[in-house]
Structure formats: C-alpha cells, structure tokens
Short mmCIF file of C-alpha atoms and ligand atoms in Angstrom, two decimals:
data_model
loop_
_atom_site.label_atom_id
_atom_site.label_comp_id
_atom_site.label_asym_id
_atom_site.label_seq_id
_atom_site.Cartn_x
_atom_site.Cartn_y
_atom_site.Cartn_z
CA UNK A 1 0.00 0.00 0.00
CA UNK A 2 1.47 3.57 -1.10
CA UNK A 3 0.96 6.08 1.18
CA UNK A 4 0.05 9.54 0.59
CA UNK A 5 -0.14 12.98 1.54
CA UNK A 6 -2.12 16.13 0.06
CA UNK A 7 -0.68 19.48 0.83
CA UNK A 8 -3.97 21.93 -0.47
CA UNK A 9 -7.16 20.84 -0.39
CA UNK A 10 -8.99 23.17 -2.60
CA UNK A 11 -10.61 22.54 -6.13
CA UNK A 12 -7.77 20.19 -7.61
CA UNK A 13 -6.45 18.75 -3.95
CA UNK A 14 -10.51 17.27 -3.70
CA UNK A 15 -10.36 16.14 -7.33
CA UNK A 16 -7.15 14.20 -6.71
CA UNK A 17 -8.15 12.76 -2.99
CA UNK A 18 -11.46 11.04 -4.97
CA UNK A 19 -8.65 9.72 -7.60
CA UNK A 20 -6.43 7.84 -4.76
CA UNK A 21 -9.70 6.86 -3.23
CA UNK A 22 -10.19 4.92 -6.51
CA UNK A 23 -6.85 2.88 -6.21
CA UNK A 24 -6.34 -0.02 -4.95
CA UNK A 25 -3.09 -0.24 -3.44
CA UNK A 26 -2.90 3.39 -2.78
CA UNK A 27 -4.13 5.44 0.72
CA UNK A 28 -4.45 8.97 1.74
CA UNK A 29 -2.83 9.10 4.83
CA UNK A 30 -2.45 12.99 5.81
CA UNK A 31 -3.89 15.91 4.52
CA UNK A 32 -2.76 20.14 5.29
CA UNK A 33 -4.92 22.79 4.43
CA UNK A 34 -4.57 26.52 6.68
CA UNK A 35 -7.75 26.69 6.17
CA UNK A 36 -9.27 23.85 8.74
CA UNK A 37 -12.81 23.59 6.97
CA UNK A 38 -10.94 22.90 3.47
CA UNK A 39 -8.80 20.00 5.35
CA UNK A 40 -11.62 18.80 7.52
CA UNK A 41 -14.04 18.05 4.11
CA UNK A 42 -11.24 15.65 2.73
CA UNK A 43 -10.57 14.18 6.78
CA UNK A 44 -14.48 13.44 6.60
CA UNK A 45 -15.05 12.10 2.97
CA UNK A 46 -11.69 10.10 2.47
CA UNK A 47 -10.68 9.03 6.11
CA UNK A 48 -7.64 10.99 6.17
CA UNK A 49 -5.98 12.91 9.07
CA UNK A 50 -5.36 16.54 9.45
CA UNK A 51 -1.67 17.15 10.37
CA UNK A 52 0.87 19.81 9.67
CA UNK A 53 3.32 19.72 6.75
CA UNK A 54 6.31 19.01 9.15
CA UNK A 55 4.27 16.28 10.81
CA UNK A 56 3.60 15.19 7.21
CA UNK A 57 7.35 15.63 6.03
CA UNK A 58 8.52 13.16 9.52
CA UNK A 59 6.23 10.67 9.49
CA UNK A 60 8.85 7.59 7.59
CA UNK A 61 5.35 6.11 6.59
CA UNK A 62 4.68 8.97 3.98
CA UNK A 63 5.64 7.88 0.56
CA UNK A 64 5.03 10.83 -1.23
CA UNK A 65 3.42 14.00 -1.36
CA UNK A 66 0.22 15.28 -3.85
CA UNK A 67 1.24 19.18 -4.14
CA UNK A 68 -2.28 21.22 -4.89
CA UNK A 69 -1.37 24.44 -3.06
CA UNK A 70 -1.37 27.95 -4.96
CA UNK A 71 1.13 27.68 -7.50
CA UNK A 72 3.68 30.39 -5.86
CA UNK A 73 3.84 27.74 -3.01
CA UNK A 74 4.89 25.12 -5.30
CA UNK A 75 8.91 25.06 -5.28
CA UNK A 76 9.35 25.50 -1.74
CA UNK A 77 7.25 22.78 -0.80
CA UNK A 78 8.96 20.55 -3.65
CA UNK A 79 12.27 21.21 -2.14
CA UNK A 80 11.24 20.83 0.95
CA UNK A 81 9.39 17.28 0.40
CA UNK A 82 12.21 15.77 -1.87
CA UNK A 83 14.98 16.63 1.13
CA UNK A 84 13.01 14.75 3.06
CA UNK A 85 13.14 11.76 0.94
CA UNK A 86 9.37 11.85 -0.46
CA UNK A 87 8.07 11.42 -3.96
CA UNK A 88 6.43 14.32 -5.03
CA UNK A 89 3.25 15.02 -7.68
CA UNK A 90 2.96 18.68 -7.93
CA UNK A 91 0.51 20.51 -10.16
CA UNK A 92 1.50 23.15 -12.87
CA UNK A 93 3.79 25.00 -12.61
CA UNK A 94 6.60 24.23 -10.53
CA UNK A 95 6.97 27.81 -9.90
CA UNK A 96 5.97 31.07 -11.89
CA UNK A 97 9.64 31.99 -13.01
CA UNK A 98 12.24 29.98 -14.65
CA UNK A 99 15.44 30.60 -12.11
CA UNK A 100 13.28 29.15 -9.68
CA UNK A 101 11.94 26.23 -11.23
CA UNK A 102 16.00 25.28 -12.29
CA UNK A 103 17.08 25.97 -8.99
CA UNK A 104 13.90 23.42 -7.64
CA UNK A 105 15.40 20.67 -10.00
CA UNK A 106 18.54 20.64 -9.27
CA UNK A 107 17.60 20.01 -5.37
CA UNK A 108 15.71 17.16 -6.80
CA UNK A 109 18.18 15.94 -9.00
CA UNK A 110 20.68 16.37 -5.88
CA UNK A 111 18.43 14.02 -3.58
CA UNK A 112 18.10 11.83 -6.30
CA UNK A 113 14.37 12.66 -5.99
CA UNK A 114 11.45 11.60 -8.13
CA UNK A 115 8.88 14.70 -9.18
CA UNK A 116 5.93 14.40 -11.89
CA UNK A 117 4.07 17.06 -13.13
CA UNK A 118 0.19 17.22 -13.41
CA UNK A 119 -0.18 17.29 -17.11
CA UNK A 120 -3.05 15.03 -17.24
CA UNK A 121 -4.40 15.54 -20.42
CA UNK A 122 -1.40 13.30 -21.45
CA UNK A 123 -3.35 10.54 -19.57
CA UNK A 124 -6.23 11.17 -21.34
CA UNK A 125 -7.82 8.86 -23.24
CA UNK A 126 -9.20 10.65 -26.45
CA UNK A 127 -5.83 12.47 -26.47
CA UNK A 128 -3.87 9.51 -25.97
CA UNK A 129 -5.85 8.08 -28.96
CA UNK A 130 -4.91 10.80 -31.16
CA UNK A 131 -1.39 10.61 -30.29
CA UNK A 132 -1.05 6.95 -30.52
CA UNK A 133 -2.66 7.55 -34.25
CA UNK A 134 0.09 9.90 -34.86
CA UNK A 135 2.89 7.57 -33.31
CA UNK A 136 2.12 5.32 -35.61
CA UNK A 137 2.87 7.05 -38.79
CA UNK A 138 0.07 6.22 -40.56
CA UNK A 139 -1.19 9.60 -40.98
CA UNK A 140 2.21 10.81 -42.28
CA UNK A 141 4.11 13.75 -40.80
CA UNK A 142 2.04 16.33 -38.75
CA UNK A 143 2.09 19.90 -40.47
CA UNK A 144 -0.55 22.08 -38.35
CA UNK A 145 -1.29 21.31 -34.97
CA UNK A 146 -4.40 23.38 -33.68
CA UNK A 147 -5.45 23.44 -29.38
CA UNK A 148 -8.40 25.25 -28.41
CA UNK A 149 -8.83 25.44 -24.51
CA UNK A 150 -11.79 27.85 -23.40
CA UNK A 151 -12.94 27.63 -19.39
CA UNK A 152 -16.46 28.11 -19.02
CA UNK A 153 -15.64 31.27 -16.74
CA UNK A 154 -12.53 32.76 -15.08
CA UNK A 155 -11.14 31.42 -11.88
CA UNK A 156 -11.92 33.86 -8.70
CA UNK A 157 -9.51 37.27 -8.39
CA UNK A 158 -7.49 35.48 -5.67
CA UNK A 159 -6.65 32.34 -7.45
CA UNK A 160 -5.71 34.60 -10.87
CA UNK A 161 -3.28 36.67 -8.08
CA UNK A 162 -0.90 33.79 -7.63
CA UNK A 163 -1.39 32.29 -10.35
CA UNK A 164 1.37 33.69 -12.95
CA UNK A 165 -1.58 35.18 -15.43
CA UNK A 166 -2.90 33.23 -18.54
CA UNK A 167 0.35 31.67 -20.17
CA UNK A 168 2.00 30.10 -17.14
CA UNK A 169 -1.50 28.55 -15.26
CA UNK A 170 -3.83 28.10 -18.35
CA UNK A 171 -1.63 28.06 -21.50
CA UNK A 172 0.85 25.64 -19.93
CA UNK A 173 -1.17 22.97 -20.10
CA UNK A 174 -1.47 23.29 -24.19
CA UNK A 175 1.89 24.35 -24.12
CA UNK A 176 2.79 20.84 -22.61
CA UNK A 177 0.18 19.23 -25.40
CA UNK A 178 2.19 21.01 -28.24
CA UNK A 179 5.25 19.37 -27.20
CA UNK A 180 3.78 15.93 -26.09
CA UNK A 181 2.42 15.43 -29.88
CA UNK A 182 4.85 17.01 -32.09
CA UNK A 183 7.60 15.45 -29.95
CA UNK A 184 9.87 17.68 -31.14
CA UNK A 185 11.21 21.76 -30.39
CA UNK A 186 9.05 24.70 -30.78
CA UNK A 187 11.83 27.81 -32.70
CA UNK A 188 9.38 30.29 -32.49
CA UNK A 189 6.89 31.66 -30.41
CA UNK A 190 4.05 34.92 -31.16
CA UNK A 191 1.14 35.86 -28.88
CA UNK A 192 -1.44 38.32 -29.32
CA UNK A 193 -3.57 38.72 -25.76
CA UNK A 194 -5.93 41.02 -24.26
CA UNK A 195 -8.83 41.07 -21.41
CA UNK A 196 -11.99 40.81 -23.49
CA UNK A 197 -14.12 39.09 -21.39
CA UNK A 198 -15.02 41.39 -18.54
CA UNK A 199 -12.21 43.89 -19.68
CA UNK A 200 -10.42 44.72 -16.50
CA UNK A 201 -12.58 43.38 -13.76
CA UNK A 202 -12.06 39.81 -13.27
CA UNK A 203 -8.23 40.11 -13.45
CA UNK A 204 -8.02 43.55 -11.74
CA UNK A 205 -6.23 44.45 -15.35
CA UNK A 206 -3.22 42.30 -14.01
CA UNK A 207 -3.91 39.88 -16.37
CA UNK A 208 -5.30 39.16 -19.73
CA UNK A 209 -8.02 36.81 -20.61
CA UNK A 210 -8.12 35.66 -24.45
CA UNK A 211 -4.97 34.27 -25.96
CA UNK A 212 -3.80 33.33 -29.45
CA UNK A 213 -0.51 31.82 -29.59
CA UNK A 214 1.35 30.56 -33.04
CA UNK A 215 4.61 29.00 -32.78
CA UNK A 216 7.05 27.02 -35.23
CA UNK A 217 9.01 23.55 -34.60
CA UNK A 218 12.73 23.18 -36.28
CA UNK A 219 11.12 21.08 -38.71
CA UNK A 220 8.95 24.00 -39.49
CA UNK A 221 5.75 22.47 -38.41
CA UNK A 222 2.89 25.07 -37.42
CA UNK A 223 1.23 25.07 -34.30
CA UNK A 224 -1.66 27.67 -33.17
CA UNK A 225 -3.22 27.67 -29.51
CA UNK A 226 -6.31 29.55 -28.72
CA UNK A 227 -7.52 29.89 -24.76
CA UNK A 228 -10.08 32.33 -23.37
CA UNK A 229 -11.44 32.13 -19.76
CA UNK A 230 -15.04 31.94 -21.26
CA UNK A 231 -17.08 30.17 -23.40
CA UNK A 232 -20.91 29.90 -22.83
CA UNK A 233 -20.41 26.72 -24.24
CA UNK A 234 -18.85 24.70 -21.49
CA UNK A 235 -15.45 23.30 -21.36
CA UNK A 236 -14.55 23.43 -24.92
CA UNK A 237 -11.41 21.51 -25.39
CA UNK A 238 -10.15 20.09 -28.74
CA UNK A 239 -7.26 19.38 -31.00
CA UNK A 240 -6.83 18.83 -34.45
CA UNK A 241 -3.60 17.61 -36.03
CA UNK A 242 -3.57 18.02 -39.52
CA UNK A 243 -1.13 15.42 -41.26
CA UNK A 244 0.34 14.48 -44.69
CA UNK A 245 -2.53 12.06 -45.49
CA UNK A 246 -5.39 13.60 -43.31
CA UNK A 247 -6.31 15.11 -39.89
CA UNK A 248 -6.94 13.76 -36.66
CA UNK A 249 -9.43 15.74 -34.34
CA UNK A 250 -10.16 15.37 -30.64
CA UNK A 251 -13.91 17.29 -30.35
CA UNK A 252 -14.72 18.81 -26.54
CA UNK A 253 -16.76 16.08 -24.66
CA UNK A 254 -20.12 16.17 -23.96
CA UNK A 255 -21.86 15.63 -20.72
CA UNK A 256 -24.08 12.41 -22.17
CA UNK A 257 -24.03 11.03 -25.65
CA UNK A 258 -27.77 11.61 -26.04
CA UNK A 259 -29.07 13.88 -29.41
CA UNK A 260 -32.95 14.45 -28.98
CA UNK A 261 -34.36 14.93 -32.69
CA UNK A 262 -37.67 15.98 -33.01
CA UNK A 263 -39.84 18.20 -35.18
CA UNK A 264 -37.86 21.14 -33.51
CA UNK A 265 -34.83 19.86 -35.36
CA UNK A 266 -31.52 17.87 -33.27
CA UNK A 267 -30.30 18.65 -30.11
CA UNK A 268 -27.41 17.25 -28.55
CA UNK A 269 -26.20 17.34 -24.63
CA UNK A 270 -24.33 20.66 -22.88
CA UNK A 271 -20.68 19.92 -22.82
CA UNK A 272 -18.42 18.95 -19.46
CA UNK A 273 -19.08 21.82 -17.34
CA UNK A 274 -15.27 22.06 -16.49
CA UNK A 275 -12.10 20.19 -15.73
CA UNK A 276 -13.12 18.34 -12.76
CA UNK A 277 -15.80 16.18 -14.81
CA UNK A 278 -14.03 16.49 -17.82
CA UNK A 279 -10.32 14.92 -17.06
CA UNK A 280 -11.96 13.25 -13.84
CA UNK A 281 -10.76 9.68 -15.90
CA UNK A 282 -7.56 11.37 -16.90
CA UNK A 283 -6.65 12.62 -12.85
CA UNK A 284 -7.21 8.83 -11.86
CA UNK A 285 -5.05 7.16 -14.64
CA UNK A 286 -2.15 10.12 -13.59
CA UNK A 287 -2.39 9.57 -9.68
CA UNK A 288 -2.02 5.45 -10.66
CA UNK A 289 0.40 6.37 -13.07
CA UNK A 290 2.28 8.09 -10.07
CA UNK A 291 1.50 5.34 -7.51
CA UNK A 292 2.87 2.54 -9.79
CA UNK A 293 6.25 4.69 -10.56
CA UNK A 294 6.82 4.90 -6.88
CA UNK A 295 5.62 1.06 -6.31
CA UNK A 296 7.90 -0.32 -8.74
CA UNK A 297 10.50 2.36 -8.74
CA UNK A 298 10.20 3.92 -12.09
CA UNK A 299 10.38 7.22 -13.30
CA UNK A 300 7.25 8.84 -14.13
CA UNK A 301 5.80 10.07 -17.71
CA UNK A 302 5.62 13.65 -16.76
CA UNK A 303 8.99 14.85 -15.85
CA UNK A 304 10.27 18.30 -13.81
CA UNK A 305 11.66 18.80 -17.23
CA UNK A 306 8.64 19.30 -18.78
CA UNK A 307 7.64 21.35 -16.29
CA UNK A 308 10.11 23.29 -16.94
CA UNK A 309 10.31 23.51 -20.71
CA UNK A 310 6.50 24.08 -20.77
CA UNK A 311 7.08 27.28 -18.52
CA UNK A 312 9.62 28.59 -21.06
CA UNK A 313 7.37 28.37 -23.45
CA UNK A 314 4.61 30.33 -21.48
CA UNK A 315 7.23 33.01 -20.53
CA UNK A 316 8.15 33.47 -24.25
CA UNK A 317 4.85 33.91 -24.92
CA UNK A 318 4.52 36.73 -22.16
CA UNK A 319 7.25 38.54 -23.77
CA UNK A 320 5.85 38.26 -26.78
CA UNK A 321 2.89 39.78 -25.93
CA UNK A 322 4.81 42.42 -23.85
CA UNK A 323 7.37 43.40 -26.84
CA UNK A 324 4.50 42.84 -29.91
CA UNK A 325 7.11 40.86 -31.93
CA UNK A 326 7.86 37.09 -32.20
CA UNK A 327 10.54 35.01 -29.87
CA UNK A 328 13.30 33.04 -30.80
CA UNK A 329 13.28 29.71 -28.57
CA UNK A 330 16.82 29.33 -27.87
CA UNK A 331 17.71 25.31 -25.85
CA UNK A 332 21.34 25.27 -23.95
N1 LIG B 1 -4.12 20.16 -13.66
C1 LIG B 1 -5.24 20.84 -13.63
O1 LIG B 1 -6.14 20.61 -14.42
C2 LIG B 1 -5.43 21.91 -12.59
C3 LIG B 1 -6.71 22.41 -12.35
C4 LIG B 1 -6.87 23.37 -11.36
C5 LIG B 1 -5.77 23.83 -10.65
N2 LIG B 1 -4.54 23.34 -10.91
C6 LIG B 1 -3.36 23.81 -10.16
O2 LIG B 1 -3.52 23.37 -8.82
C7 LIG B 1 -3.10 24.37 -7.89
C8 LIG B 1 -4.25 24.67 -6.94
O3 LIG B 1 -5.36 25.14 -7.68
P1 LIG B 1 -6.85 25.07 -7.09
O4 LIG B 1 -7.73 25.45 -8.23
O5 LIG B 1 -7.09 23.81 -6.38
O6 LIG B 1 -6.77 26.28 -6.05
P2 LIG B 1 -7.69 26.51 -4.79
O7 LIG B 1 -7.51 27.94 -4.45
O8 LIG B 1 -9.06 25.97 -5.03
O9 LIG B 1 -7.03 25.58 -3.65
C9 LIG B 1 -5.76 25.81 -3.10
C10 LIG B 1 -5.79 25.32 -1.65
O10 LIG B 1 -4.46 25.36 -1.13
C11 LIG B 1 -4.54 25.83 0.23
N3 LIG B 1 -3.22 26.35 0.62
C12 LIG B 1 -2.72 27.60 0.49
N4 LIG B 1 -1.47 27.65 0.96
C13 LIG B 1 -1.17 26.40 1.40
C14 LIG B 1 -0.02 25.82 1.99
N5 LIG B 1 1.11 26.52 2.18
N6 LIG B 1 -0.06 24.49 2.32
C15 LIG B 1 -1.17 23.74 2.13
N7 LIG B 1 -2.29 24.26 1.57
C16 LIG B 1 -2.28 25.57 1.19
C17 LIG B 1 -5.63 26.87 0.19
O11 LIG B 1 -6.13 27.13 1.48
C18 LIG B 1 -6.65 26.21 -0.73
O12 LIG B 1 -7.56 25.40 -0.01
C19 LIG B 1 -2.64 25.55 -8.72
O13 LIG B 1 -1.25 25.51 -8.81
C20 LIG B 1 -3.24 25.32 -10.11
O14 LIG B 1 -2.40 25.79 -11.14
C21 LIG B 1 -4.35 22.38 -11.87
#
C-alpha cells in the first residue's frame, strides 16, 4: 500500500483525494490545508488525518506527497518534500519563473528525488488516442497542430493573483500538449492577448483573458493555440492535427451522448461543465500512473523537465505579448 499525503485541499487537492480513493493499493494518509474547513471536508469524505506539513514531512510512513497548493507555493514545498526523501506530484507550474523552477530541479536531482508534473491531459484517453494515431505514422508527418482550450468562466480574483496570469497557469497545459504530440522543439513563439471578457474586472487588469498563440518547430511544423477564460459553451477543449494524409481531431466532450431529434430539429447534450468532470478519468489514470512509478521504482511520464520547458514556453509567450514581436526559442 502507497501512502500519501495532500498538501492543499482546494478545487484540484478534492479532485485528486477522490482519484487515490479509486486505487487499490494506494491510501491517503495525511492531509494540510490553513484553512481547517478545506482540510476537515477531505478528513471526513476520504478518512484521512489533518496534520501539519512538518508532521507530514517526519512521518517515515509517507511515501510521497500530492502538491495542490497555490502555484507560488509550489517550489518550496517541492524542495522541501524531496529533502526529506518523499516522492512528489505537484501541479502546474513548478513555480511562476524559470530561475526558480531550475534551482527546484537541481535540489531534486541532488536528492536523487522523483517529481511528476500534473499534465493530465497526457493521460487522457481521447488524447492519448490521437497521439497513438500519430505515433504510428500512418497519418504521415504532422504539419498544423491546432489546441483550443476555453474555461467556461474565469477562476476567482485570488486564485488569478498567484497564479502567474494566462500563459504560465492556463496556457501551460497546451503548451505541454504542443510538445507531447509534435515530440519535437518549438523555434518560435508569437502571442497576441488582451482582457476581453469582462475587460479589467475579473483580473483587476493584471492579467489578460483571451490568448492566441502561433509558434514554429525546427522542422517548421505550425502550431496555433487559442484559450479564453469563457465560453458559454462549457469546457470546450479540442485538437486537431492536420497530417500528410489527413487530420486527426479530438472534439470537446459532452456531458451524455444523447441527441434528442424531433420536429424542432436535433439537439445534442451541454458539454463537461469544467475540468473536474471532464479529465476526472484522466486525474485517476495520472495519480495510478504516479503510484505505480513509486511502487515499482520507475520514473514517471511527466517529468520536472517538462515542467520546466512548458514554462519557457509560457514566458516566451509573455514577452511576446509584452514586446508585440515574435521570440526566438533558444535550448542550452
Ligand atoms: N491540472 C489541472 O487541471 C489543474 C486544475 C486546477 C488547478 N490546478 C493547479 O492546482 C493548484 C491549486 O489550484 P486550485 O484550483 O485547487 O486552487 P484553490 O484555491 O481551489 O485551492 C488551493 C488550496 O491550497 C490551500 N493552501 C494555500 N497555501 C497552502 C499551503 N502553504 N499548504 C497547504 N495548503 C495551502 C488553500 O487554502 C486552498 O484550499 C494551482 O497551482 C493550479 O495551477 C491544476
């Protein structure tokens, strides 16, 4: 049995305590949350105790440690949790700037310390489908890549304020897509951005809301990313590869697979509300993706690595934005 703690036990920590409820050979031991009432909902509805992150960080029975905190909390409490010998999931990003995310890896790397990323639309299984499709050549190469991400609404003002804006909390997550299916280096990066959707109130105009992104690979592929923090829609995520001999698209998923036709004409179902019922499948298969690494001693899918190399990308596309010209990629 692999046991576990959760440091934050907000919208994603409750998400990812229902995923290790779901595993077999994997138990939530400890959970910390400042705020007791956030703590105490995961200590009732998963059986877990409420303890302190030193407590957490002592206790030799700990295997490793589900990071779900605000995401300028992340590195310290990745350093912190791989010195004292625990595996560590930690949610995107590793840290809002790229000195500190390097400087978080190499502690890892000097405690010889095993750290995954939660990218889990790589576990996902429409998305795996399409990239298994492309793995297998079939298609022929992959010329223009195309990710749409929309949120049904934006995230509350307090959440946005430590969040690193658009690029680094939203964007990352296509920014990790891009590179998972092309498998190869983005050159070139250009993003246009502004707050359209409630023009300065939701973000306090520190932020913007509606993002186009088009980048290049060094095989000259072409890759465009659209995200805005509303669509009326629903969750409204989809990709669509378009290849040599034909295109592969992932449509967003809908909340049933029922269409009512009738003399008023064909209706299908609302889309997935948002990401908790959407990549609900996709959290699971990442947490027992996780579990089994540390069970069998194998390093995960999702590296710090790509942590980092998706933030890059997300600050290249802030100065961008910033400097109204495209970016050069450059890789040391
Ligand atoms: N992979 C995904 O799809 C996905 C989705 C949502 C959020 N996230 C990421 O997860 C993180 C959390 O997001 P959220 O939406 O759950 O935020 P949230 O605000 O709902 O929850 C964060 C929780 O962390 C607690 N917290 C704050 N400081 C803490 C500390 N030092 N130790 C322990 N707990 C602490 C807060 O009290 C709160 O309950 C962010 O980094 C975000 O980028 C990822």
């Amino acid at each position: 049995m692999v046991k576990l703690a959760l440091l934050g036990a907000g919208r994603i920590g409750q998400v990812h305590a229902r995923a290790i409820s779901m595993i077999a050979d994997a138990q939530l031991k400890y959970v910390f949350d400042p705020i007791v009432e956030a703590a105490n909902a995961i200590v009732d509805s998963h059986g877990a105790i409420a303890a302190s992150m030193d407590e957490i960080l002592g206790d030799p029975d700990v295997q490793a440690v589900l990071i779900c905190t605000p995401s300028d909390q992340h590195a310290d409490q990745i350093q912190r949790s791989v010195i004292a010998g625990k595996a560590v999931f930690c949610e995107k990003p590793i840290s809002t700037d790229v000195d500190t995310t390097c400087e978080t890896l190499k502690v890892v790397d000097e405690n010889q310390g095993c750290l995954m990323l939660g990218f889990q639309r790589r576990f996902d299984s429409h998305f795996s489908a399409l990239k298994a499709k492309l793995d297998d050549k079939t298609m022929g190469s992959l010329e223009q890549l195309l990710i749409i991400s929309r949120d049904p609404a934006p995230p509350p003002y307090d959440y946005m304020k430590s969040s690193g804006g658009l690029f680094k909390d939203m964007m990352i997550h296509d920014f990790d897509m891009a590179r998972w299916l092309l498998d190869e280096k983005v050159t070139s990066i250009y993003a246009v951005g502004e707050a359209l959707v409630d023009g300065k109130t939701s973000s306090h105009g520190q932020d913007i809301d509606t993002a186009s992104v088009l980048m290049t690979t060094e095989t000259n592929k072409q890759v465009t990313i659209l995200n805005s923090r509303r669509a009326s829609v629903g969750y409204d995520q989809r990709v669509e590869a378009h290849c040599a001999n034909g295109t592969l698209q992932v449509n967003s998923v809908r909340e049933t697979n029922l269409v009512i036709s009738n003399a008023l004409g064909i209706a299908e179902r609302p889309l997935e509300n948002f990401f908790m019922t959407r990549y609900q499948d996709a959290y699971r298969n990442e947490i027992e993706h996780f579990v089994t690494a540390i069970k069998k001693s194998l390093t995960p899918m999702v590296s710090g690595k790509d942590g980092l190399e998706a933030l890059v990308l997300a600050e290249a596309a802030g100065k961008s934005l910033r400097e109204g010209r495209p970016i050069t990629i450059g890789y040391s």
